[in-house]
CSV table of C-alpha atoms and ligand atoms in Angstrom, one decimal:
chain,number,residue,atom,x,y,z
B,29,MET,CA,44.1,37.4,31.5
B,30,ARG,CA,45.0,34.0,29.9
B,31,ASN,CA,41.1,32.9,30.3
B,32,ARG,CA,40.1,36.3,28.9
B,33,VAL,CA,42.1,35.4,25.7
B,34,VAL,CA,40.4,32.1,26.1
B,35,ILE,CA,36.7,33.3,26.1
B,36,PHE,CA,37.5,35.7,23.6
B,37,ALA,CA,39.0,32.7,21.1
B,38,LEU,CA,36.0,30.8,22.0
B,39,THR,CA,33.5,33.2,21.4
B,40,ALA,CA,35.3,34.3,18.1
B,41,LEU,CA,35.3,30.4,17.0
B,42,SER,CA,31.6,30.0,18.0
B,43,LEU,CA,30.5,33.2,16.0
B,44,PHE,CA,32.6,32.1,12.9
B,45,LEU,CA,30.8,28.6,13.2
B,46,ALA,CA,27.4,30.4,13.4
B,47,GLY,CA,28.4,32.4,10.4
B,48,THR,CA,29.3,29.0,8.5
B,49,PRO,CA,26.3,28.2,5.7
B,50,ALA,CA,24.7,25.0,7.0
B,51,HIS,CA,24.0,22.2,4.9
B,52,SER,CA,21.3,22.3,2.9
B,53,ALA,CA,18.5,19.7,2.8
B,54,GLU,CA,16.4,19.7,-0.1
B,55,ALA,CA,12.7,19.5,-0.5
B,56,THR,CA,11.6,17.8,-4.0
B,57,PRO,CA,8.1,17.1,-5.1
B,58,VAL,CA,7.9,14.0,-7.6
B,59,ASP,CA,5.1,11.9,-9.1
B,60,PHE,CA,3.9,9.1,-7.4
B,61,GLY,CA,1.3,7.9,-9.8
B,62,GLU,CA,-2.3,7.4,-9.9
B,63,LEU,CA,-4.9,5.4,-8.0
B,64,GLN,CA,-7.6,2.8,-9.6
B,65,ASP,CA,-9.7,5.8,-10.1
B,66,GLY,CA,-7.1,7.9,-11.6
B,67,THR,CA,-6.9,9.9,-8.7
B,68,ARG,CA,-3.1,11.5,-8.9
B,69,ILE,CA,-0.7,10.7,-5.9
B,70,ASP,CA,2.2,13.1,-5.4
B,71,ALA,CA,5.4,12.3,-3.7
B,72,ILE,CA,7.8,15.1,-1.7
B,73,VAL,CA,11.4,13.8,-1.3
B,74,LEU,CA,13.6,15.4,1.5
B,75,SER,CA,16.9,14.6,1.1
B,76,ASN,CA,20.2,16.0,3.4
B,77,ALA,CA,23.9,16.3,2.4
B,78,SER,CA,24.6,12.9,4.3
B,79,GLY,CA,22.8,10.7,2.5
B,80,THR,CA,19.3,10.4,4.4
B,81,SER,CA,16.1,10.8,2.4
B,82,ALA,CA,13.0,10.4,3.3
B,83,THR,CA,9.7,10.0,0.5
B,84,ILE,CA,6.2,11.1,2.0
B,85,ILE,CA,3.1,10.7,-0.3
B,86,THR,CA,0.1,12.5,-0.4
B,87,LEU,CA,-2.1,8.9,0.3
B,88,GLY,CA,-2.4,8.8,3.8
B,89,ALA,CA,0.4,11.5,4.5
B,90,THR,CA,2.7,8.2,4.5
B,91,ILE,CA,6.3,7.8,4.9
B,92,GLN,CA,7.1,5.4,1.9
B,93,SER,CA,10.6,4.9,2.0
B,94,LEU,CA,13.2,6.4,4.8
B,95,SER,CA,17.1,6.0,3.6
B,96,VAL,CA,19.8,6.2,6.3
B,97,PRO,CA,23.5,5.4,6.1
B,98,ASP,CA,24.8,2.3,7.8
B,99,ARG,CA,27.9,2.7,9.8
B,100,ASN,CA,30.1,2.3,6.2
B,101,GLY,CA,27.8,5.1,5.1
B,102,LYS,CA,25.7,2.8,2.6
B,103,SER,CA,22.3,4.0,2.5
B,104,ASP,CA,19.3,1.4,2.9
B,105,ASP,CA,15.6,2.1,2.9
B,106,ILE,CA,14.6,1.0,6.6
B,107,VAL,CA,10.7,1.1,6.5
B,108,LEU,CA,8.3,-1.2,5.3
B,109,GLY,CA,6.0,-0.1,2.3
B,110,TYR,CA,4.6,-0.4,-1.1
B,111,ALA,CA,6.0,0.6,-4.8
B,112,THR,CA,2.8,1.8,-5.8
B,113,ALA,CA,-0.1,3.8,-4.5
B,114,SER,CA,-2.8,1.4,-5.7
B,115,GLU,CA,-1.2,-1.5,-3.3
B,116,TYR,CA,-1.5,0.8,0.0
B,117,LEU,CA,-5.7,0.8,-0.7
B,118,GLU,CA,-5.8,-2.8,-1.9
B,119,LYS,CA,-3.5,-4.2,0.8
B,120,PRO,CA,-3.8,-1.8,4.1
B,121,GLN,CA,-1.4,-2.6,6.8
B,122,TYR,CA,-0.8,1.0,7.6
B,123,PHE,CA,2.8,1.0,6.6
B,124,GLY,CA,4.1,4.3,7.4
B,125,ALA,CA,0.2,6.1,7.4
B,126,THR,CA,-0.7,8.7,9.3
B,127,VAL,CA,-3.9,7.0,11.3
B,128,GLY,CA,-6.3,8.1,12.7
B,129,ARG,CA,-8.6,10.1,13.6
B,130,TYR,CA,-8.2,8.0,16.9
B,131,ALA,CA,-5.1,5.4,16.5
B,132,ASN,CA,-5.3,2.5,17.9
B,133,ARG,CA,-8.1,0.7,19.3
B,134,ILE,CA,-11.5,1.9,20.8
B,135,ALA,CA,-13.7,-0.8,22.9
B,136,GLY,CA,-16.6,-1.6,20.9
B,137,GLY,CA,-16.6,0.9,18.8
B,138,ARG,CA,-18.0,3.4,21.3
B,139,PHE,CA,-17.7,6.2,23.8
B,140,THR,CA,-20.0,8.8,25.3
B,141,LEU,CA,-18.8,12.6,25.5
B,142,ASP,CA,-20.7,14.9,27.2
B,143,GLY,CA,-23.4,12.4,27.6
B,144,LYS,CA,-23.8,11.7,24.2
B,145,GLU,CA,-22.9,8.4,22.8
B,146,TYR,CA,-21.1,7.9,19.7
B,147,SER,CA,-20.7,4.8,17.5
B,148,LEU,CA,-17.7,3.8,15.2
B,149,PRO,CA,-17.4,1.2,12.5
B,150,THR,CA,-15.5,-1.9,13.9
B,151,ASN,CA,-12.9,-3.1,11.9
B,152,ASP,CA,-10.7,-5.1,14.4
B,153,GLY,CA,-12.8,-7.9,15.9
B,154,SER,CA,-15.8,-6.2,18.0
B,155,ASN,CA,-13.1,-3.2,18.4
B,156,HIS,CA,-12.3,0.2,16.6
B,157,LEU,CA,-9.1,0.3,15.4
B,158,HIS,CA,-6.8,3.2,13.4
B,159,GLY,CA,-9.8,5.5,12.9
B,160,GLY,CA,-12.1,2.9,11.1
B,161,PRO,CA,-12.1,1.5,7.5
B,162,GLN,CA,-12.4,4.4,6.1
B,163,GLY,CA,-9.0,6.5,8.5
B,164,LEU,CA,-6.8,9.2,7.7
B,165,ASP,CA,-4.5,6.6,5.9
B,166,LYS,CA,-6.8,6.2,3.2
B,167,ALA,CA,-7.2,10.2,2.7
B,168,VAL,CA,-5.6,12.0,0.1
B,169,TRP,CA,-3.8,15.0,1.8
B,170,LYS,CA,-3.1,18.5,0.0
B,171,VAL,CA,0.3,19.5,0.3
B,172,ALA,CA,0.1,22.5,1.6
B,173,SER,CA,3.9,24.2,1.6
B,174,VAL,CA,7.0,22.6,0.4
B,175,GLU,CA,10.5,24.2,1.8
B,176,SER,CA,14.2,23.6,1.3
B,177,GLY,CA,16.9,25.0,3.3
B,178,SER,CA,19.0,23.9,6.4
B,179,THR,CA,15.8,22.1,7.3
B,180,ALA,CA,13.7,20.2,4.2
B,181,ARG,CA,9.9,20.3,5.3
B,182,VAL,CA,6.5,19.6,3.7
B,183,THR,CA,3.2,20.4,5.4
B,184,LEU,CA,0.4,18.2,4.3
B,185,THR,CA,-3.5,19.1,5.3
B,186,HIS,CA,-6.8,17.0,5.3
B,187,GLU,CA,-10.2,18.1,6.7
B,188,SER,CA,-12.3,15.6,8.1
B,189,PRO,CA,-16.1,16.4,8.0
B,190,ASP,CA,-18.3,16.3,10.7
B,191,GLY,CA,-19.3,12.5,11.7
B,192,GLU,CA,-16.9,11.0,9.2
B,193,ALA,CA,-16.5,7.4,10.5
B,194,GLY,CA,-18.8,8.4,13.4
B,195,TYR,CA,-16.6,11.1,15.0
B,196,PRO,CA,-18.2,14.4,15.9
B,197,GLY,CA,-16.9,17.8,14.8
B,198,THR,CA,-14.7,19.0,11.5
B,199,LEU,CA,-11.3,18.0,11.9
B,200,GLU,CA,-8.6,20.3,10.0
B,201,VAL,CA,-5.6,18.1,10.4
B,202,THR,CA,-2.2,19.2,9.6
B,203,ALA,CA,1.1,16.8,9.3
B,204,ILE,CA,4.5,18.4,9.2
B,205,TYR,CA,7.4,16.4,7.9
B,206,ALA,CA,10.9,18.2,8.0
B,207,LEU,CA,14.5,16.2,7.8
B,208,ASN,CA,17.5,18.5,9.1
B,209,ASP,CA,21.1,18.4,8.4
B,210,ARG,CA,21.5,16.2,11.5
B,211,ASP,CA,19.6,13.2,10.1
B,212,GLU,CA,16.5,14.0,12.2
B,213,LEU,CA,13.1,13.3,10.8
B,214,SER,CA,10.4,14.9,12.4
B,215,VAL,CA,6.8,14.8,12.2
B,216,GLU,CA,4.2,17.2,14.0
B,217,TYR,CA,0.5,16.3,14.0
B,218,ARG,CA,-1.8,19.2,14.5
B,219,ALA,CA,-5.7,19.3,14.4
B,220,THR,CA,-8.7,21.7,15.6
B,221,THR,CA,-12.3,21.0,15.5
B,222,ASP,CA,-15.4,22.5,15.7
B,223,LYS,CA,-17.0,20.4,18.0
B,224,SER,CA,-15.9,18.6,20.9
B,225,THR,CA,-14.3,15.4,19.9
B,226,VAL,CA,-11.9,12.7,20.4
B,227,VAL,CA,-8.0,12.8,18.9
B,228,ASN,CA,-5.1,10.4,18.7
B,229,ILE,CA,-3.2,11.0,15.5
B,230,THR,CA,-0.1,9.1,15.2
B,231,ASN,CA,2.4,7.8,12.7
B,232,HIS,CA,2.7,3.9,11.9
B,233,ALA,CA,6.4,3.5,9.9
B,234,TYR,CA,7.6,-0.1,10.4
B,235,PHE,CA,11.1,0.2,10.7
B,236,ASN,CA,13.8,-2.4,10.0
B,237,LEU,CA,17.0,-0.8,10.6
B,238,ALA,CA,19.1,-3.6,9.0
B,239,GLY,CA,17.1,-2.8,5.8
B,240,GLU,CA,13.8,-3.5,4.3
B,241,ALA,CA,15.1,-5.3,1.6
B,242,GLY,CA,17.0,-7.6,4.2
B,243,SER,CA,16.4,-11.1,5.3
B,244,ASP,CA,16.7,-10.4,8.6
B,245,GLY,CA,13.9,-9.5,10.9
B,246,VAL,CA,14.6,-7.4,13.8
B,247,MET,CA,14.5,-10.0,16.5
B,248,ASP,CA,18.2,-8.7,17.3
B,249,HIS,CA,17.5,-5.1,17.5
B,250,ARG,CA,18.5,-3.7,20.6
B,251,LEU,CA,15.2,-1.9,22.4
B,252,THR,CA,15.5,0.7,25.1
B,253,LEU,CA,12.6,2.2,26.3
B,254,ALA,CA,12.1,5.1,29.1
B,255,ALA,CA,9.0,3.6,30.3
B,256,ASP,CA,8.7,1.9,34.2
B,257,ARG,CA,5.0,1.2,33.3
B,258,PHE,CA,3.0,-0.4,30.4
B,259,THR,CA,-1.1,-0.7,30.1
B,260,PRO,CA,-1.8,-4.4,30.3
B,261,VAL,CA,-4.7,-5.8,27.9
B,262,ASP,CA,-7.4,-8.1,27.5
B,263,GLU,CA,-7.5,-10.7,24.6
B,264,THR,CA,-8.6,-8.2,22.1
B,265,LEU,CA,-5.9,-5.9,23.1
B,266,ILE,CA,-8.1,-3.1,25.1
B,267,PRO,CA,-6.5,-1.9,28.4
B,268,THR,CA,-7.7,-3.0,31.3
B,269,GLY,CA,-7.5,0.4,32.5
B,270,GLU,CA,-4.3,-0.5,34.8
B,271,LEU,CA,-0.8,0.9,34.8
B,272,GLN,CA,1.7,-2.3,35.3
B,273,GLY,CA,5.0,-1.5,36.4
B,274,VAL,CA,7.8,-3.3,33.8
B,275,GLU,CA,10.2,-4.5,37.0
B,276,GLY,CA,10.6,-8.3,36.3
B,277,THR,CA,8.5,-8.7,33.2
B,278,PRO,CA,9.3,-9.4,29.5
B,279,PHE,CA,8.3,-5.4,29.5
B,280,ASP,CA,11.2,-4.1,30.8
B,281,PHE,CA,13.4,-2.5,28.4
B,282,ARG,CA,14.8,0.4,30.6
B,283,ASP,CA,18.4,-1.1,30.4
B,284,GLY,CA,18.0,-2.2,26.6
B,285,GLU,CA,17.1,-5.6,25.4
B,286,LEU,CA,17.1,-7.9,22.5
B,287,ILE,CA,13.6,-7.5,21.1
B,288,GLY,CA,13.5,-11.1,20.4
B,289,LEU,CA,14.7,-12.2,23.8
B,290,ARG,CA,11.3,-12.6,25.6
B,291,ILE,CA,9.2,-12.4,22.5
B,292,ARG,CA,8.0,-16.2,23.1
B,293,ASP,CA,7.7,-16.4,26.6
B,294,GLY,CA,4.3,-18.2,26.6
B,295,GLY,CA,4.2,-18.2,30.1
B,296,ASP,CA,3.5,-14.5,30.2
B,297,GLU,CA,-0.3,-13.7,29.4
B,298,GLN,CA,0.1,-10.3,27.9
B,299,ILE,CA,3.1,-11.5,25.6
B,300,ARG,CA,0.4,-14.4,24.5
B,301,PHE,CA,-2.5,-12.1,24.3
B,302,GLY,CA,-0.7,-9.9,21.8
B,303,ARG,CA,1.2,-12.7,19.9
B,304,GLY,CA,4.4,-10.5,20.8
B,305,TYR,CA,4.3,-7.2,21.8
B,306,ASP,CA,1.6,-4.9,20.8
B,307,HIS,CA,1.4,-2.7,23.7
B,308,ASN,CA,1.4,1.1,24.7
B,309,PHE,CA,4.2,1.9,27.2
B,310,VAL,CA,3.9,4.9,29.5
B,311,VAL,CA,6.7,7.5,28.5
B,312,ASN,CA,8.6,8.5,31.8
B,313,GLY,CA,8.4,12.2,32.2
B,314,ALA,CA,6.1,15.1,31.3
B,315,ALA,CA,3.7,14.3,28.6
B,316,GLY,CA,3.6,17.7,26.2
B,317,THR,CA,7.1,18.1,26.1
B,318,LEU,CA,10.0,16.7,23.8
B,319,ARG,CA,11.9,13.8,25.6
B,320,PRO,CA,13.5,10.6,25.0
B,321,ALA,CA,11.3,7.7,25.1
B,322,ALA,CA,13.0,5.0,23.1
B,323,ARG,CA,16.6,3.7,21.4
B,324,VAL,CA,16.9,1.0,19.0
B,325,GLU,CA,20.1,-0.3,17.4
B,326,ASP,CA,20.6,-2.8,14.8
B,327,PRO,CA,23.9,-4.6,15.4
B,328,HIS,CA,25.1,-5.5,12.1
B,329,SER,CA,24.6,-2.0,10.2
B,330,GLY,CA,25.0,-0.3,13.5
B,331,ARG,CA,22.1,2.1,12.6
B,332,VAL,CA,20.9,3.4,15.6
B,333,MET,CA,17.5,5.4,15.9
B,334,GLU,CA,16.4,7.5,18.9
B,335,VAL,CA,12.8,8.4,19.3
B,336,LEU,CA,11.6,11.6,21.2
B,337,MET,CA,8.2,12.6,21.2
B,338,THR,CA,5.3,14.9,23.2
B,339,ALA,CA,2.9,12.1,23.5
B,340,PRO,CA,2.0,10.4,26.9
B,341,GLY,CA,2.6,6.8,25.4
B,342,VAL,CA,4.0,4.8,22.7
B,343,GLN,CA,2.9,1.7,21.2
B,344,PHE,CA,5.4,-0.9,20.6
B,345,TYR,CA,4.2,-3.6,17.9
B,346,SER,CA,6.6,-6.4,16.8
B,347,GLY,CA,4.9,-6.6,13.5
B,348,ASN,CA,3.0,-9.9,14.6
B,349,PHE,CA,0.2,-9.5,11.8
B,350,LEU,CA,2.9,-9.9,9.1
B,351,ASP,CA,1.8,-13.0,8.0
B,352,GLY,CA,3.9,-13.5,4.6
B,353,THR,CA,0.9,-12.6,2.6
B,354,THR,CA,2.1,-9.1,1.4
B,355,VAL,CA,5.1,-8.4,-0.7
B,356,GLY,CA,7.0,-5.1,-0.5
B,357,LYS,CA,8.3,-2.4,-2.6
B,358,SER,CA,11.3,-4.1,-3.2
B,359,GLY,CA,9.7,-7.5,-3.9
B,360,ARG,CA,10.3,-9.4,-0.9
B,361,ILE,CA,7.8,-11.0,1.5
B,362,TYR,CA,7.0,-9.4,4.9
B,363,ARG,CA,6.6,-11.8,7.6
B,364,GLN,CA,6.3,-12.0,11.5
B,365,GLY,CA,9.1,-10.1,13.1
B,366,ASP,CA,10.1,-8.7,10.0
B,367,ALA,CA,9.8,-5.0,11.4
B,368,PHE,CA,8.7,-2.8,14.6
B,369,CYS,CA,6.5,0.0,15.3
B,370,LEU,CA,7.0,2.8,17.9
B,371,GLU,CA,3.7,4.7,17.7
B,372,PRO,CA,3.7,8.1,19.4
B,373,GLN,CA,0.2,8.4,21.0
B,374,VAL,CA,-2.5,8.5,23.6
B,375,PHE,CA,-3.4,5.4,25.4
B,376,PRO,CA,-5.8,3.2,23.6
B,377,ASP,CA,-9.1,3.3,24.5
B,378,SER,CA,-8.7,6.3,26.5
B,379,PRO,CA,-12.3,7.7,25.7
B,380,ASN,CA,-13.5,5.0,27.8
B,381,LYS,CA,-11.0,5.1,30.5
B,382,SER,CA,-11.1,8.2,32.8
B,383,GLY,CA,-7.9,6.9,34.6
B,384,PHE,CA,-6.2,8.0,31.3
B,385,PRO,CA,-4.7,11.0,29.9
B,386,SER,CA,-7.8,12.8,27.9
B,387,PRO,CA,-8.0,12.4,24.7
B,388,ARG,CA,-10.3,15.1,24.4
B,389,LEU,CA,-10.3,18.3,22.0
B,390,ASP,CA,-12.8,21.1,22.2
B,391,PRO,CA,-13.1,24.0,19.8
B,392,GLY,CA,-10.6,26.8,20.1
B,393,ASP,CA,-7.9,24.5,21.2
B,394,ARG,CA,-5.1,23.0,19.4
B,395,TYR,CA,-4.1,19.1,19.4
B,396,VAL,CA,-0.2,18.6,18.9
B,397,ASN,CA,1.3,15.4,18.6
B,398,ARG,CA,5.2,15.9,17.9
B,399,MET,CA,7.7,13.1,17.4
B,400,VAL,CA,11.5,13.1,16.3
B,401,PHE,CA,13.5,10.1,14.6
B,402,ARG,CA,17.0,10.7,15.5
B,403,PHE,CA,19.4,8.8,13.1
B,404,SER,CA,23.3,7.9,13.8
B,405,THR,CA,25.3,4.8,14.0
B,406,ALA,CA,27.4,3.1,16.5
B,407,GLY,CA,30.1,0.2,16.8
B,408,ARG,CA,33.4,-1.1,15.3
K,30,LIG,C1,-1.2,-1.3,15.9
K,30,LIG,C2,-1.8,-2.2,16.6
K,30,LIG,C3,-1.7,-3.8,15.9
K,30,LIG,C4,-1.9,-3.9,14.3
K,30,LIG,C5,-1.3,-2.9,13.6
K,30,LIG,C6,-1.5,-2.9,12.4
K,30,LIG,O1,0.4,-1.3,15.7
K,30,LIG,O2,-1.7,-2.0,17.7
K,30,LIG,O3,-2.2,-4.7,16.5
K,30,LIG,O4,-3.2,-3.5,14.3
K,30,LIG,O5,-1.3,-1.6,14.1
K,30,LIG,O6,-1.9,-4.4,11.8
């Protein structure tokens, strides 16, 4: 009897809570200025009641800013980026951008599909990187819808014509950014094609959980990666095709480790090739299901970011090419190790690696790459 009363009370309480209106999240369109040629760029600001907000711009379907509270409730912008739209084209670094049609590298800018060889422009030594010099990050996307509610959401679309940057098929791409009242920013990429092709679309946000305007880099951030294996690379950062165990290497982040602890390990050839970390990790668990892949904690601000993803892999890049030649949106120079990227993706050079998960997309099928960046605080 007593149990029944308790169950009744709990049921009544949960019904009451379910009926309580959720905190609302707002999506607000604002102007983001013009490119040199006069093209207008729009921004959509997604914000929630706890002080988290994200600015998405139509140029490159880019996360231009992301403000998140620290453990004292003070919000700071935690992603690198530029203050104006034209800088994204003048000094391309893929800050927060949507990259594709094939994110990461394709060896020699070449691949074969159904017996036909395709040639793609090379823009990273002899390799094709992030869809080439005119990738999805340079396109001005259309705003398809903007919604406020318990989740604030913006949907952007872009059509990449057949043959663009050497890829077969007209690719219809959709990017959906959504912020809820639990401080989760989700990003979902979808694509369809009218001819068989290869696709790998991801977001290239550069995070510094201590704040983009601060002077400390990310070397003392603690990273945990749910990855037992990674894909070792050659000196041009093309995977060799092996899946190597992380055990006993600087790539073992399974129990959490400071990003900077082993980043100068000159005895490790892989660290030398990457000038630090610039490697794809094989995320444990079944690709296609949203599963926890990474957790990063900044000890100073207490900010914690968890990353969940459906992709088979994640490129962990420690900002090795930030060389002090770029001035960011708050007037500070970005230097090596000032930020890290975690890019959910199909493995690099998969079109040329039969043993890797396939990046193939056929007409009638739908490509989906979904990721969630979940924020909270820890400590003190
Ligand atoms: C990716 C690559 C890096 C670098 C950056 C952009 O993370 O793996 O090598 O090209 O993009 O600079």
